[in-house]
Amino acid sequence: MTQIRVRFAPSPTGFLHIGGVRTALFNWLFARQQKGVFVLRIEDTDQSRSTDESIQAIIEGLKWVGLDWDEGPYRQTERMDLYRSHAVKLLEKGEAYWCICKAEELDARRKEAEAKGLSPKYDGRCRDRGLTNPTGDAALRFKAPQEGETVVDDLIKGKIVFDNNVQDDLIILRSNGYPTYNFSVVVDDALMNITHVVRGDDHLTNTPRQVPIFQALGFPVPQFGHLPMILGSDKARLSKRHGATSIMAYKDMGYLPEAMLNYLVRLGWSHGDQELFTRQELTEKFSWKNVQTSAAVFNPEKLLWVNAEYIKISPPAQVAQALVPLLQAAGLGGEVQTVPAGRLAQLVVLVKERVKTLVEMVDWVRPYFGQAVTYDEEAAKKFLTPAIAPILAKLLTRFEAFPTFSKQQWEGAFKQLVEEEGVKMGQLAQPVRVALTGRAASPGLFDVMEVLGRDRTLFRLRQGNERASQA
């Protein structure tokens, strides 16, 4: 059997958006499942819009979500001689011709045809003129078949039939010597032995233009698949007004790459009612027949739920590693460097049930850095009062009597003091919580103490008692 070869071929005209990541993901899964090859190709022939910054953003985005490629990244601007030589081959075979029609003439004819209710396609004026050495500006056009049909057996949409009589003699080489998109794509896919071209269905109209070029060049035609678009909640094409579309923006917002992939694969593909998949499960279970044919609707709330689930189920050390850049961005970089990796993982375990993003997690773990704590003034005024100071002092004395921290011992001492003082558990727990974290909400009190450690717990209790005494 022929080895499966697929490609992801973005244009570097901006950031890598989530629709592109989903296309890359489906290709990557198919390649991995079939022990095939996943090729990364940068389609940068649009010199007016392509930038090196965008190329770097694409590479960073793919690396962040863990979609590794086997070949590339190839750049079309480094392959110009290949396109020109194949364009000349078509000219020599009589499958292409020089066109000397000027842009303003073409525009005038197009408008005239539209006014008469005719097709605005090129009228073929230079098709049979046999120009061999045109002077001035001349573009090379492909002789598109004008009779019969082009049939595409689409992996996702099924059999699609295109009438050839509506196809244009598209330009394959511009007058400046640059190839056009539809031509360079065919040459690349052919020379890279791409067996399956899977892309967004906004490219569907390009397919009947490209298939005849494959055939005219004598190359096998790959199998095509066109993925339905991703829409916003208003059923319009996904754009910035629906929220972030750049994949790296989601990294900055505290999403895990595994959660992003899981959400994106379910945005147009399903396997029964299963919602969460490991990467291995996705590779094993992915199939084109389960890719939906209708557009998918992007749901930010569902993505948030998936991310929260991944924060809960992912190895704490892995989450901690992803958390570090966000802690640094929050101004905690210096302190993070002094904290052992195991302690960070411990913090993740402490708060993971309470957060949906890593940005939220930064806020939850902030009190566990440094020696002293910063109080939420409203919480301090409410709970660190003169009335509680004597009991806090007694608790501090009992805790100080223990040479090491033991959750069982310290909790026992706490409950005994509550009983002796005749107060409710919350009446002491809330002031202690504020003393330790600066806030009125936190994970379990003795879990907090365990993470802080004996010395910081005692230091903060002294600090809290002092605040209460002076209130």
Coordinates of C-alpha atoms in Angstrom, one line a residue:
M1 CA 0.0 0.0 0.0
T2 CA 1.1 3.6 -0.7
Q3 CA 2.2 5.4 2.5
I4 CA -0.3 8.0 3.7
R5 CA 1.0 11.5 3.4
V6 CA -0.9 14.5 4.5
R7 CA 0.0 18.2 4.9
F8 CA -0.9 21.3 6.8
A9 CA -0.3 24.3 4.6
P10 CA -1.1 27.6 6.3
S11 CA -0.5 31.0 4.8
P12 CA 1.6 33.2 7.1
T13 CA -0.5 36.3 7.0
G14 CA -1.4 36.4 10.7
F15 CA -1.5 34.2 13.8
L16 CA -2.4 30.6 13.8
H17 CA -6.2 30.5 14.4
I18 CA -8.2 27.7 16.0
G19 CA -9.8 26.7 12.7
G20 CA -6.3 26.1 11.3
V21 CA -5.3 24.1 14.4
R22 CA -8.4 21.9 14.0
T23 CA -7.4 21.2 10.3
A24 CA -3.9 20.4 11.4
L25 CA -5.1 18.2 14.1
F26 CA -7.4 16.1 11.9
N27 CA -4.5 15.6 9.4
W28 CA -2.1 14.8 12.2
L29 CA -4.4 12.2 13.7
F30 CA -4.9 10.5 10.4
A31 CA -1.2 10.4 9.7
R32 CA -0.4 9.0 13.2
Q33 CA -3.2 6.4 13.0
Q34 CA -2.1 5.2 9.6
K35 CA 1.7 5.3 10.4
G36 CA 1.9 8.0 7.7
V37 CA 3.7 11.3 7.2
F38 CA 2.6 14.7 8.4
V39 CA 4.1 17.5 6.4
L40 CA 4.2 21.2 7.4
R41 CA 4.3 23.6 4.4
I42 CA 4.3 27.4 4.6
E43 CA 2.4 28.9 1.7
D44 CA 4.1 32.3 1.6
T45 CA 3.9 33.3 -2.1
D46 CA 1.7 36.3 -1.1
Q47 CA 4.6 38.6 -0.6
S48 CA 2.4 41.6 0.4
R49 CA 0.9 39.8 3.4
S50 CA 3.3 37.0 4.4
T51 CA 5.6 37.8 7.3
D52 CA 8.4 35.9 9.2
E53 CA 6.6 36.8 12.5
S54 CA 3.5 34.9 11.3
I55 CA 5.6 31.9 10.3
Q56 CA 7.1 31.9 13.8
A57 CA 3.7 32.2 15.3
I58 CA 2.4 29.2 13.3
I59 CA 5.4 27.1 14.4
E60 CA 5.0 28.1 18.1
G61 CA 1.3 27.4 18.0
L62 CA 1.7 23.9 16.6
K63 CA 4.5 23.2 19.1
W64 CA 2.3 24.4 22.0
V65 CA -0.5 22.0 21.1
G66 CA 2.0 19.2 20.5
L67 CA 1.3 18.6 16.8
D68 CA 4.7 17.5 15.6
W69 CA 5.5 17.3 11.9
D70 CA 7.7 14.7 10.1
E71 CA 8.8 16.9 7.2
G72 CA 9.2 20.6 6.8
P73 CA 8.6 23.4 7.4
Y74 CA 8.8 23.9 3.6
R75 CA 8.5 27.4 2.3
Q76 CA 7.0 28.1 -1.1
T77 CA 9.2 31.1 -1.7
E78 CA 12.2 28.6 -1.7
R79 CA 10.6 26.5 -4.5
M80 CA 10.0 29.1 -7.2
D81 CA 12.1 27.4 -9.8
L82 CA 9.9 24.2 -9.4
Y83 CA 6.7 26.2 -10.1
R84 CA 8.1 28.0 -13.1
S85 CA 9.5 24.8 -14.7
H86 CA 6.2 23.0 -14.3
A87 CA 4.3 26.0 -15.7
V88 CA 6.6 25.9 -18.8
K89 CA 5.9 22.1 -19.1
L90 CA 2.2 22.9 -19.4
L91 CA 2.9 25.6 -22.0
E92 CA 5.0 23.2 -24.1
K93 CA 2.3 20.5 -23.9
G94 CA -0.3 23.0 -25.1
E95 CA -2.1 22.9 -21.7
A96 CA -1.3 26.6 -21.0
Y97 CA -1.0 29.8 -23.0
W98 CA 0.3 33.4 -22.7
C99 CA -2.3 36.0 -22.0
I100 CA -1.5 39.7 -22.7
C101 CA -4.9 41.1 -21.6
K102 CA -4.4 44.1 -19.3
A103 CA -6.0 44.3 -15.9
E104 CA -8.3 47.2 -16.8
E105 CA -9.4 45.3 -19.9
L106 CA -10.2 42.2 -17.9
D107 CA -12.1 44.3 -15.4
A108 CA -14.2 46.0 -18.1
R109 CA -15.1 42.7 -19.7
R110 CA -16.0 41.1 -16.4
K111 CA -18.4 44.0 -15.6
E112 CA -19.9 43.8 -19.1
A113 CA -20.5 40.1 -18.8
E114 CA -22.2 40.5 -15.4
A115 CA -24.4 43.3 -16.8
K116 CA -25.6 40.8 -19.5
G117 CA -26.2 38.1 -16.9
L118 CA -23.3 36.0 -18.3
S119 CA -20.5 34.3 -16.4
P120 CA -17.8 36.8 -15.3
K121 CA -15.0 34.2 -16.1
Y122 CA -12.2 35.0 -18.5
D123 CA -13.5 35.0 -22.1
G124 CA -10.6 33.1 -23.5
R125 CA -9.5 35.9 -25.8
C126 CA -5.9 34.8 -25.8
R127 CA -6.6 31.1 -25.7
D128 CA -6.0 30.3 -29.3
R129 CA -3.7 33.2 -30.3
G130 CA -0.6 31.0 -30.0
L131 CA 1.6 33.7 -28.4
T132 CA 5.1 32.4 -28.0
N133 CA 7.3 35.3 -27.0
P134 CA 5.0 38.0 -25.7
T135 CA 6.5 41.4 -25.1
G136 CA 5.5 43.5 -22.0
D137 CA 3.4 42.1 -19.2
A138 CA 2.1 38.6 -19.9
A139 CA 0.6 36.0 -17.6
L140 CA 0.4 32.3 -18.2
R141 CA -3.1 30.8 -18.1
F142 CA -4.1 27.1 -17.7
K143 CA -6.4 25.7 -20.3
A144 CA -9.2 24.5 -18.1
P145 CA -11.5 21.8 -19.6
Q146 CA -14.7 23.4 -20.8
E147 CA -16.7 20.2 -21.3
G148 CA -17.8 17.4 -19.1
E149 CA -17.6 17.2 -15.3
T150 CA -15.0 17.0 -12.6
V151 CA -16.0 14.5 -10.0
V152 CA -14.6 14.6 -6.5
D153 CA -15.2 11.7 -4.0
D154 CA -14.8 13.8 -0.9
L155 CA -13.7 12.0 2.3
I156 CA -16.3 14.0 4.3
K157 CA -18.9 15.4 1.9
G158 CA -19.2 12.3 -0.3
K159 CA -19.4 12.6 -4.1
I160 CA -19.4 16.1 -5.5
V161 CA -19.9 16.9 -9.2
F162 CA -18.6 20.1 -10.8
D163 CA -19.6 21.3 -14.3
N164 CA -16.4 22.1 -16.3
N165 CA -18.1 24.7 -18.5
V166 CA -18.1 27.2 -15.6
Q167 CA -14.4 26.8 -14.9
D168 CA -12.1 29.6 -15.6
D169 CA -8.8 29.6 -17.5
L170 CA -7.0 30.6 -14.3
I171 CA -3.6 32.4 -14.3
I172 CA -0.9 30.0 -13.1
L173 CA 2.1 32.3 -13.5
R174 CA 1.6 36.1 -13.0
S175 CA 3.4 38.6 -15.2
N176 CA 5.9 39.2 -12.4
G177 CA 6.9 35.5 -12.6
Y178 CA 5.2 34.5 -9.3
P179 CA 2.9 31.4 -9.3
T180 CA -0.7 31.7 -8.2
Y181 CA -2.0 29.8 -5.2
N182 CA -4.0 27.2 -7.1
F183 CA -1.0 26.3 -9.2
S184 CA 1.8 26.2 -6.6
V185 CA -0.4 24.1 -4.3
V186 CA -0.8 21.5 -7.0
V187 CA 2.9 21.3 -7.8
D188 CA 3.7 21.0 -4.1
D189 CA 1.1 18.4 -3.3
A190 CA 2.3 16.4 -6.3
L191 CA 6.0 16.6 -5.7
M192 CA 5.6 15.9 -2.0
N193 CA 3.5 12.8 -2.8
I194 CA 0.5 14.0 -0.8
T195 CA -2.1 11.3 -0.8
H196 CA -4.9 13.1 1.0
V197 CA -5.6 16.8 0.9
V198 CA -7.8 17.7 3.9
R199 CA -8.6 21.4 4.4
G200 CA -11.5 23.8 5.2
D201 CA -14.5 23.8 2.9
D202 CA -13.8 27.4 2.0
H203 CA -11.3 25.7 -0.4
L204 CA -14.0 23.5 -2.0
T205 CA -14.3 25.8 -5.0
N206 CA -10.5 25.5 -5.6
T207 CA -10.7 21.7 -5.9
P208 CA -12.3 21.6 -9.5
R209 CA -9.6 24.1 -10.6
Q210 CA -6.8 22.0 -9.1
V211 CA -7.8 18.5 -10.2
P212 CA -7.4 19.2 -14.0
I213 CA -3.9 20.7 -13.3
F214 CA -2.8 17.5 -11.6
Q215 CA -4.1 15.6 -14.6
A216 CA -2.5 17.9 -17.2
L217 CA 0.9 17.5 -15.4
G218 CA 0.5 13.7 -15.4
F219 CA 0.4 13.5 -11.6
P220 CA -2.0 11.2 -9.5
V221 CA -4.9 13.2 -8.0
P222 CA -4.9 13.0 -4.2
Q223 CA -8.1 12.2 -2.3
F224 CA -9.8 15.4 -1.1
G225 CA -11.6 16.1 2.1
H226 CA -13.2 19.4 3.1
L227 CA -13.9 20.2 6.7
P228 CA -17.0 22.3 7.5
M229 CA -16.4 25.7 8.9
I230 CA -16.4 26.8 12.6
L231 CA -19.1 29.3 13.3
G232 CA -19.7 31.7 16.2
S233 CA -22.8 31.4 18.4
D234 CA -24.6 33.7 16.0
K235 CA -23.9 31.2 13.2
A236 CA -21.6 33.7 11.4
R237 CA -18.1 32.6 10.5
L238 CA -15.9 32.6 13.5
S239 CA -14.0 35.9 13.9
K240 CA -12.5 38.1 16.6
R241 CA -15.9 39.5 17.6
H242 CA -16.7 36.0 19.0
G243 CA -13.6 36.1 21.2
A244 CA -10.0 35.0 20.7
T245 CA -9.3 33.1 17.5
S246 CA -5.4 32.9 17.9
I247 CA -4.4 29.6 19.5
M248 CA -1.6 31.3 21.5
A249 CA -4.2 33.7 23.0
Y250 CA -5.7 30.7 24.7
K251 CA -2.3 29.8 26.2
D252 CA -2.2 33.3 27.7
M253 CA -5.7 32.9 29.0
G254 CA -4.7 29.8 31.0
Y255 CA -5.9 27.0 28.8
L256 CA -4.1 23.7 28.7
P257 CA -3.0 22.5 25.2
E258 CA -4.5 19.1 25.8
A259 CA -7.8 20.7 26.6
M260 CA -7.7 22.8 23.4
L261 CA -7.0 19.8 21.2
N262 CA -9.8 17.8 22.9
Y263 CA -12.3 20.6 22.4
L264 CA -11.3 21.2 18.8
V265 CA -11.4 17.5 17.8
R266 CA -15.0 17.4 19.2
L267 CA -15.8 20.5 17.2
G268 CA -16.9 18.5 14.2
W269 CA -16.1 14.9 15.1
S270 CA -17.6 12.5 17.6
H271 CA -17.1 9.0 18.9
G272 CA -20.4 8.0 20.6
D273 CA -21.1 10.1 23.7
Q274 CA -17.4 10.3 24.8
E275 CA -16.3 13.8 25.6
L276 CA -12.8 13.5 26.9
F277 CA -10.0 11.6 25.1
T278 CA -6.4 10.9 25.7
R279 CA -4.2 11.5 22.7
Q280 CA -3.7 7.8 22.2
E281 CA -7.5 7.3 22.3
L282 CA -8.0 10.0 19.6
T283 CA -5.3 8.4 17.4
E284 CA -7.0 5.0 17.7
K285 CA -10.6 6.1 17.3
F286 CA -10.4 8.9 14.8
S287 CA -12.2 8.3 11.4
W288 CA -13.4 10.5 8.6
K289 CA -16.8 8.8 8.6
N290 CA -17.5 10.4 12.0
V291 CA -16.6 13.9 10.9
Q292 CA -19.8 15.9 10.6
T293 CA -20.8 17.5 7.3
S294 CA -22.5 20.5 8.8
A295 CA -20.7 23.5 10.3
A296 CA -19.6 23.4 14.0
V297 CA -20.5 26.1 16.5
F298 CA -17.8 27.3 18.8
N299 CA -19.0 27.3 22.4
P300 CA -16.7 29.1 24.8
E301 CA -18.5 27.7 27.9
K302 CA -18.0 24.2 26.7
L303 CA -14.3 24.9 26.1
L304 CA -14.0 26.3 29.6
W305 CA -15.7 23.1 31.0
V306 CA -13.2 20.9 29.1
N307 CA -10.3 22.9 30.4
A308 CA -11.5 22.6 34.0
E309 CA -11.8 18.9 33.5
Y310 CA -8.2 18.6 32.2
I311 CA -6.9 20.7 35.1
K312 CA -8.5 18.1 37.4
I313 CA -7.3 15.0 35.6
S314 CA -3.9 16.0 34.3
P315 CA -0.8 15.0 36.3
P316 CA -0.2 17.9 38.8
A317 CA 3.4 18.2 37.8
Q318 CA 2.4 18.8 34.2
V319 CA -0.2 21.5 35.2
A320 CA 2.5 23.1 37.5
Q321 CA 4.9 23.3 34.6
A322 CA 2.3 25.0 32.4
L323 CA 1.5 27.4 35.3
V324 CA 5.0 28.7 35.7
P325 CA 5.0 31.2 32.8
L326 CA 1.7 32.7 34.1
L327 CA 3.1 33.0 37.6
Q328 CA 6.1 34.8 36.1
A329 CA 3.8 37.1 34.2
A330 CA 2.0 37.8 37.4
G331 CA 5.2 39.1 39.0
L332 CA 5.9 35.9 41.0
G333 CA 8.9 34.8 38.9
G334 CA 11.5 35.4 41.6
E335 CA 9.6 33.4 44.2
V336 CA 8.7 30.6 41.8
Q337 CA 12.4 30.0 41.2
T338 CA 12.9 29.2 44.9
V339 CA 10.0 26.8 45.2
P340 CA 10.7 23.1 44.5
A341 CA 8.8 21.6 41.6
G342 CA 7.1 19.2 44.1
R343 CA 5.7 22.2 46.0
L344 CA 4.2 23.7 42.9
A345 CA 2.5 20.3 42.1
Q346 CA 1.2 20.3 45.7
L347 CA -0.3 23.7 45.1
V348 CA -2.0 22.5 42.0
V349 CA -3.6 19.6 43.9
L350 CA -4.7 22.1 46.6
V351 CA -6.7 24.3 44.3
K352 CA -7.4 22.4 41.1
E353 CA -11.0 21.6 42.0
R354 CA -11.8 25.3 42.3
V355 CA -10.5 26.7 39.0
K356 CA -11.3 26.5 35.3
T357 CA -8.2 28.2 33.9
L358 CA -4.6 28.5 34.9
V359 CA -5.1 32.3 35.1
E360 CA -7.7 31.6 37.9
M361 CA -5.2 29.2 39.4
V362 CA -2.6 32.0 39.6
D363 CA -5.0 34.0 41.7
W364 CA -5.7 31.0 44.0
V365 CA -2.1 30.1 44.6
R366 CA -0.8 33.6 45.1
P367 CA -1.2 33.6 48.9
Y368 CA 1.1 30.5 49.1
F369 CA 4.2 32.5 48.0
G370 CA 6.3 34.5 50.3
Q371 CA 6.5 34.6 54.1
A372 CA 3.9 37.2 54.9
V373 CA 0.4 37.5 53.5
T374 CA -1.5 40.4 52.1
Y375 CA -5.0 40.7 53.5
D376 CA -8.3 41.4 51.7
E377 CA -9.3 44.3 53.9
E378 CA -12.9 43.4 54.0
A379 CA -12.2 39.9 55.1
A380 CA -9.6 41.1 57.7
K381 CA -12.1 43.7 59.2
K382 CA -14.8 41.1 59.4
F383 CA -12.8 38.2 60.9
L384 CA -9.6 39.5 62.5
T385 CA -11.3 41.3 65.4
P386 CA -10.2 42.0 69.0
A387 CA -12.7 39.4 70.2
I388 CA -11.0 36.6 68.4
A389 CA -7.4 37.6 69.4
P390 CA -7.2 35.7 72.7
I391 CA -8.4 32.4 71.1
L392 CA -5.9 32.9 68.2
A393 CA -3.2 33.4 70.7
K394 CA -4.1 30.2 72.5
L395 CA -4.2 28.3 69.2
L396 CA -0.8 29.7 68.3
T397 CA 0.7 28.5 71.6
R398 CA -0.7 24.9 71.1
F399 CA 0.6 24.7 67.5
E400 CA 4.0 26.0 68.6
A401 CA 4.2 23.1 71.1
F402 CA 4.4 20.7 68.2
P403 CA 8.0 20.4 66.8
T404 CA 6.7 19.3 63.3
F405 CA 3.5 19.7 61.4
S406 CA 1.1 16.8 61.6
K407 CA -2.3 17.3 60.0
Q408 CA -3.9 14.9 62.5
Q409 CA -2.2 16.4 65.6
W410 CA -2.9 20.0 64.6
E411 CA -6.5 19.3 63.6
G412 CA -7.0 17.6 67.0
A413 CA -5.6 20.5 68.9
F414 CA -7.8 22.9 66.9
K415 CA -11.0 21.0 67.6
Q416 CA -10.1 20.7 71.3
L417 CA -9.7 24.4 71.6
V418 CA -13.0 25.1 69.9
E419 CA -14.7 22.8 72.3
E420 CA -13.0 24.3 75.3
E421 CA -13.9 27.9 74.2
G422 CA -17.5 27.0 73.5
V423 CA -17.4 28.5 70.0
K424 CA -18.5 27.1 66.7
M425 CA -15.9 25.6 64.3
G426 CA -16.5 28.4 61.8
Q427 CA -16.0 31.1 64.4
L428 CA -12.3 30.1 64.7
A429 CA -11.8 28.6 61.2
Q430 CA -12.6 31.8 59.3
P431 CA -10.2 34.1 61.3
V432 CA -7.5 31.4 60.9
R433 CA -8.2 31.2 57.1
V434 CA -7.9 34.9 56.7
A435 CA -4.7 34.9 58.8
L436 CA -3.1 32.2 56.6
T437 CA -4.3 33.2 53.1
G438 CA -5.5 36.8 53.5
R439 CA -8.9 35.7 52.2
A440 CA -12.2 34.4 53.4
A441 CA -12.3 31.5 50.9
S442 CA -9.6 28.8 50.6
P443 CA -9.2 25.1 50.3
G444 CA -9.4 22.9 53.5
L445 CA -7.7 24.7 56.4
F446 CA -5.3 21.9 57.3
D447 CA -4.5 21.3 53.6
V448 CA -3.5 25.0 53.5
M449 CA -1.3 24.5 56.6
E450 CA 0.4 21.5 55.1
V451 CA 1.3 23.4 51.9
L452 CA 2.5 26.5 53.9
G453 CA 4.6 24.3 56.2
R454 CA 5.0 24.7 60.0
D455 CA 7.1 27.8 60.0
R456 CA 5.1 29.9 57.6
T457 CA 1.8 28.8 59.3
L458 CA 3.1 30.0 62.7
F459 CA 4.5 33.2 61.2
R460 CA 1.1 34.1 59.6
L461 CA -0.9 33.1 62.6
R462 CA 1.3 35.5 64.7
Q463 CA 0.8 38.2 62.0
G464 CA -3.0 37.6 62.1
N465 CA -3.2 37.7 65.8
E466 CA -1.3 41.0 65.9
R467 CA -3.7 42.4 63.3
A468 CA -6.7 41.2 65.4
S469 CA -5.3 42.6 68.6
Q470 CA -4.8 46.0 67.0
A471 CA -8.1 46.2 65.2

